[in-house]
């Protein structure tokens, strides 16, 4: 098992190298020479020359990549062209709202989606199942920012129950934090919730056809115990896996939703960076969130290995 | 009875539409949006980019059906032209992703020694959350219709490649492929005669899903300012411009949002029923 875990950990390395290579190459896709791009639009030719030397553009590409990777590994993601502040510091300042949004969304999604999926599977092809199918179909098809505006229009502009936009940090009181975060979190959760519900439903349907579930029922075990102890436990693998894979939805959703609700997180940082063509910030955000995605999935795999005695360690 | 279980399942569109009114509705909606896009100049529209074709912030009226934005552009016109951008992006991305994904997937599934390397690259590309990768590409290359299409294609094709590869590997295990090898068929022949026909269904369904995904990503990119140039009327751009005043004039945001949602929903519903029609075993 230890060997399996090690192998799984090591398997993320080639993936991260490809990600790093993509992110690094991005700069070379920009029109014109990277030094001019990085020096910013108002740079003098002397400044451009300085950046050129700093980048080591006289070196061959693989060598530059290795050099850049070393910098990144030591925590240096470069500095913002616009403000001159290190990218890592800028990201750190904006991390709280985004992470808070993602965690709240995850909690909402998982708490609603798993019971919903189980109910839908239990009422397979009946009204409740149909309703769940329609709701999750909407979750896949309605873009996050559309849901955002519709909810904000109903609950903030019309009913005035919740603030229209803005973010209040946890440190300034949990109630205010919750009032501010709840609507954006539901917005982000919608697609994530749909994905988890669909997978829970189909995993439960698969499991409930198994002989051991029939045996359990035949033994006269209560339906509750059949559902939770026999079916859900065995259906948990695909559910847990999709919770990990869905983190990609969560990341994309959070970044866009921040723009709808004017939440000062990584999404706003990125949107501002796009307007200012501040490439190092964009590179840094892509790199960190991809790393987050890969690590969450690694963690889930490892956790599952530890928890499920059936996992095959080949 | 024997012809009932013929391996080539006939695919009767008319029957599907009669049995599934929802799919029929989705097809109608999609056709209506296509009609809007193609005939936009002749549907009572004005110039989508010129300023002052309508009174600023006009409310919906007989003359300006959806009202106008804060710089006096007729919203009805812009929404109709916006359909063009979405459809072009949807069609281009789905076709290019399918072609590239198919080629890479076939090579990866057929040529063992290349498989590992190709799949690691695909894994890497898929590890970057899709919107983020597209944002980075467009922000750095510069926003235009071409770069948006390229960026979304780069996001979408690895998934196609993975699916095609998995399909190749599973089809390869079948007896008929083994038989073909025994009678001396070459790899290209096997791909052409056995693997490709068994992959077409999968690709048709994926085309629909990628189409829907591409429309959504394009709108998302434009919405946060990393999409087609701001003066281009696209649904995401119209929403981005309406953002500032949306509490006063929710229509500028909500009308393009409604069209966007209808388009995505229609394509997804069509995709679902294609999937069910091509694979009746999977009934949930």
JSON list of C-alpha atoms in Angstrom, two decimals, chain A residues 137-232:
[
{"chain": "A", "resi": 137, "resn": "UNK", "atom": "CA", "xyz": [-29.85, 19.54, -16.45]},
{"chain": "A", "resi": 138, "resn": "UNK", "atom": "CA", "xyz": [-30.30, 23.25, -15.72]},
{"chain": "A", "resi": 139, "resn": "UNK", "atom": "CA", "xyz": [-27.21, 23.13, -13.52]},
{"chain": "A", "resi": 140, "resn": "UNK", "atom": "CA", "xyz": [-25.16, 21.93, -16.46]},
{"chain": "A", "resi": 141, "resn": "UNK", "atom": "CA", "xyz": [-26.65, 24.39, -18.92]},
{"chain": "A", "resi": 142, "resn": "UNK", "atom": "CA", "xyz": [-27.13, 27.70, -17.15]},
{"chain": "A", "resi": 143, "resn": "UNK", "atom": "CA", "xyz": [-23.83, 29.60, -17.07]},
{"chain": "A", "resi": 144, "resn": "UNK", "atom": "CA", "xyz": [-22.74, 30.61, -13.55]},
{"chain": "A", "resi": 145, "resn": "UNK", "atom": "CA", "xyz": [-22.92, 34.31, -14.16]},
{"chain": "A", "resi": 146, "resn": "UNK", "atom": "CA", "xyz": [-26.47, 33.96, -15.49]},
{"chain": "A", "resi": 147, "resn": "UNK", "atom": "CA", "xyz": [-27.56, 32.16, -12.31]},
{"chain": "A", "resi": 148, "resn": "UNK", "atom": "CA", "xyz": [-25.72, 34.85, -10.38]},
{"chain": "A", "resi": 149, "resn": "UNK", "atom": "CA", "xyz": [-27.69, 37.70, -11.91]},
{"chain": "A", "resi": 150, "resn": "UNK", "atom": "CA", "xyz": [-31.02, 35.89, -11.69]},
{"chain": "A", "resi": 151, "resn": "UNK", "atom": "CA", "xyz": [-30.54, 35.12, -7.99]},
{"chain": "A", "resi": 152, "resn": "UNK", "atom": "CA", "xyz": [-29.22, 38.58, -7.24]},
{"chain": "A", "resi": 153, "resn": "UNK", "atom": "CA", "xyz": [-32.16, 40.10, -9.07]},
{"chain": "A", "resi": 154, "resn": "UNK", "atom": "CA", "xyz": [-34.65, 38.08, -7.04]},
{"chain": "A", "resi": 155, "resn": "UNK", "atom": "CA", "xyz": [-33.08, 38.00, -3.58]},
{"chain": "A", "resi": 156, "resn": "UNK", "atom": "CA", "xyz": [-31.11, 41.23, -3.45]},
{"chain": "A", "resi": 157, "resn": "UNK", "atom": "CA", "xyz": [-32.80, 43.74, -5.76]},
{"chain": "A", "resi": 158, "resn": "UNK", "atom": "CA", "xyz": [-36.42, 42.65, -5.33]},
{"chain": "A", "resi": 159, "resn": "UNK", "atom": "CA", "xyz": [-36.75, 40.94, -1.97]},
{"chain": "A", "resi": 160, "resn": "UNK", "atom": "CA", "xyz": [-33.80, 42.80, -0.43]},
{"chain": "A", "resi": 161, "resn": "UNK", "atom": "CA", "xyz": [-32.97, 39.84, 1.76]},
{"chain": "A", "resi": 162, "resn": "UNK", "atom": "CA", "xyz": [-29.28, 39.78, 0.96]},
{"chain": "A", "resi": 163, "resn": "UNK", "atom": "CA", "xyz": [-26.66, 42.33, -0.08]},
{"chain": "A", "resi": 164, "resn": "UNK", "atom": "CA", "xyz": [-26.38, 42.79, -3.85]},
{"chain": "A", "resi": 165, "resn": "UNK", "atom": "CA", "xyz": [-22.63, 42.47, -3.83]},
{"chain": "A", "resi": 166, "resn": "UNK", "atom": "CA", "xyz": [-19.48, 42.73, -1.78]},
{"chain": "A", "resi": 167, "resn": "UNK", "atom": "CA", "xyz": [-17.63, 40.53, 0.66]},
{"chain": "A", "resi": 168, "resn": "UNK", "atom": "CA", "xyz": [-17.32, 40.76, 4.40]},
{"chain": "A", "resi": 169, "resn": "UNK", "atom": "CA", "xyz": [-14.36, 38.87, 5.90]},
{"chain": "A", "resi": 170, "resn": "UNK", "atom": "CA", "xyz": [-14.95, 36.27, 8.61]},
{"chain": "A", "resi": 171, "resn": "UNK", "atom": "CA", "xyz": [-12.85, 38.34, 10.99]},
{"chain": "A", "resi": 172, "resn": "UNK", "atom": "CA", "xyz": [-15.56, 41.05, 10.91]},
{"chain": "A", "resi": 173, "resn": "UNK", "atom": "CA", "xyz": [-18.30, 38.80, 12.16]},
{"chain": "A", "resi": 174, "resn": "UNK", "atom": "CA", "xyz": [-19.62, 35.46, 11.01]},
{"chain": "A", "resi": 175, "resn": "UNK", "atom": "CA", "xyz": [-23.22, 36.59, 10.43]},
{"chain": "A", "resi": 176, "resn": "UNK", "atom": "CA", "xyz": [-22.21, 39.31, 7.97]},
{"chain": "A", "resi": 177, "resn": "UNK", "atom": "CA", "xyz": [-19.79, 36.94, 6.30]},
{"chain": "A", "resi": 178, "resn": "UNK", "atom": "CA", "xyz": [-22.55, 34.40, 5.84]},
{"chain": "A", "resi": 179, "resn": "UNK", "atom": "CA", "xyz": [-25.01, 36.97, 4.50]},
{"chain": "A", "resi": 180, "resn": "UNK", "atom": "CA", "xyz": [-22.50, 38.05, 1.91]},
{"chain": "A", "resi": 181, "resn": "UNK", "atom": "CA", "xyz": [-21.19, 34.67, 0.88]},
{"chain": "A", "resi": 182, "resn": "UNK", "atom": "CA", "xyz": [-24.36, 32.60, 0.80]},
{"chain": "A", "resi": 183, "resn": "UNK", "atom": "CA", "xyz": [-25.70, 33.76, -2.57]},
{"chain": "A", "resi": 184, "resn": "UNK", "atom": "CA", "xyz": [-22.39, 33.61, -4.48]},
{"chain": "A", "resi": 185, "resn": "UNK", "atom": "CA", "xyz": [-21.76, 30.21, -2.89]},
{"chain": "A", "resi": 186, "resn": "UNK", "atom": "CA", "xyz": [-25.12, 28.86, -4.07]},
{"chain": "A", "resi": 187, "resn": "UNK", "atom": "CA", "xyz": [-24.39, 30.23, -7.54]},
{"chain": "A", "resi": 188, "resn": "UNK", "atom": "CA", "xyz": [-21.01, 28.50, -7.71]},
{"chain": "A", "resi": 189, "resn": "UNK", "atom": "CA", "xyz": [-22.48, 25.36, -6.14]},
{"chain": "A", "resi": 190, "resn": "UNK", "atom": "CA", "xyz": [-25.17, 24.90, -8.77]},
{"chain": "A", "resi": 191, "resn": "UNK", "atom": "CA", "xyz": [-23.10, 23.14, -11.44]},
{"chain": "A", "resi": 192, "resn": "UNK", "atom": "CA", "xyz": [-20.98, 21.30, -8.87]},
{"chain": "A", "resi": 193, "resn": "UNK", "atom": "CA", "xyz": [-24.14, 20.15, -7.11]},
{"chain": "A", "resi": 194, "resn": "UNK", "atom": "CA", "xyz": [-25.61, 18.93, -10.41]},
{"chain": "A", "resi": 195, "resn": "UNK", "atom": "CA", "xyz": [-22.53, 16.89, -11.19]},
{"chain": "A", "resi": 196, "resn": "UNK", "atom": "CA", "xyz": [-22.41, 15.25, -7.76]},
{"chain": "A", "resi": 197, "resn": "UNK", "atom": "CA", "xyz": [-26.17, 14.57, -7.76]},
{"chain": "A", "resi": 198, "resn": "UNK", "atom": "CA", "xyz": [-26.05, 12.87, -11.16]},
{"chain": "A", "resi": 199, "resn": "UNK", "atom": "CA", "xyz": [-23.10, 10.70, -10.19]},
{"chain": "A", "resi": 200, "resn": "UNK", "atom": "CA", "xyz": [-24.61, 9.82, -6.79]},
{"chain": "A", "resi": 201, "resn": "UNK", "atom": "CA", "xyz": [-27.86, 8.85, -8.47]},
{"chain": "A", "resi": 202, "resn": "UNK", "atom": "CA", "xyz": [-26.31, 6.63, -11.10]},
{"chain": "A", "resi": 203, "resn": "UNK", "atom": "CA", "xyz": [-23.85, 5.08, -8.64]},
{"chain": "A", "resi": 204, "resn": "UNK", "atom": "CA", "xyz": [-26.72, 4.26, -6.27]},
{"chain": "A", "resi": 205, "resn": "UNK", "atom": "CA", "xyz": [-28.79, 2.82, -9.11]},
{"chain": "A", "resi": 206, "resn": "UNK", "atom": "CA", "xyz": [-25.88, 0.58, -10.09]},
{"chain": "A", "resi": 207, "resn": "UNK", "atom": "CA", "xyz": [-25.32, -0.61, -6.56]},
{"chain": "A", "resi": 208, "resn": "UNK", "atom": "CA", "xyz": [-29.00, -1.18, -5.82]},
{"chain": "A", "resi": 209, "resn": "UNK", "atom": "CA", "xyz": [-29.15, -3.73, -8.62]},
{"chain": "A", "resi": 210, "resn": "UNK", "atom": "CA", "xyz": [-26.43, -5.81, -6.95]},
{"chain": "A", "resi": 211, "resn": "UNK", "atom": "CA", "xyz": [-27.10, -9.16, -5.37]},
{"chain": "A", "resi": 212, "resn": "UNK", "atom": "CA", "xyz": [-25.89, -8.12, -1.94]},
{"chain": "A", "resi": 213, "resn": "UNK", "atom": "CA", "xyz": [-28.52, -5.38, -1.79]},
{"chain": "A", "resi": 214, "resn": "UNK", "atom": "CA", "xyz": [-31.20, -7.89, -2.69]},
{"chain": "A", "resi": 215, "resn": "UNK", "atom": "CA", "xyz": [-29.81, -10.24, -0.05]},
{"chain": "A", "resi": 216, "resn": "UNK", "atom": "CA", "xyz": [-29.86, -7.46, 2.53]},
{"chain": "A", "resi": 217, "resn": "UNK", "atom": "CA", "xyz": [-33.49, -6.71, 1.72]},
{"chain": "A", "resi": 218, "resn": "UNK", "atom": "CA", "xyz": [-34.32, -10.42, 1.83]},
{"chain": "A", "resi": 219, "resn": "UNK", "atom": "CA", "xyz": [-32.78, -10.66, 5.27]},
{"chain": "A", "resi": 220, "resn": "UNK", "atom": "CA", "xyz": [-35.34, -8.10, 6.36]},
{"chain": "A", "resi": 221, "resn": "UNK", "atom": "CA", "xyz": [-32.92, -5.30, 7.13]},
{"chain": "A", "resi": 222, "resn": "UNK", "atom": "CA", "xyz": [-34.62, -1.92, 7.35]},
{"chain": "A", "resi": 223, "resn": "UNK", "atom": "CA", "xyz": [-34.67, 0.10, 4.13]},
{"chain": "A", "resi": 224, "resn": "UNK", "atom": "CA", "xyz": [-32.68, 2.79, 5.87]},
{"chain": "A", "resi": 225, "resn": "UNK", "atom": "CA", "xyz": [-29.88, 0.43, 6.68]},
{"chain": "A", "resi": 226, "resn": "UNK", "atom": "CA", "xyz": [-29.97, -1.06, 3.19]},
{"chain": "A", "resi": 227, "resn": "UNK", "atom": "CA", "xyz": [-29.64, 2.40, 1.68]},
{"chain": "A", "resi": 228, "resn": "UNK", "atom": "CA", "xyz": [-26.92, 3.76, 3.91]},
{"chain": "A", "resi": 229, "resn": "UNK", "atom": "CA", "xyz": [-24.93, 0.77, 5.12]},
{"chain": "A", "resi": 230, "resn": "UNK", "atom": "CA", "xyz": [-25.08, -1.38, 2.02]},
{"chain": "A", "resi": 231, "resn": "UNK", "atom": "CA", "xyz": [-25.78, 0.82, -0.96]},
{"chain": "A", "resi": 232, "resn": "UNK", "atom": "CA", "xyz": [-24.23, 4.19, -0.14]}
]
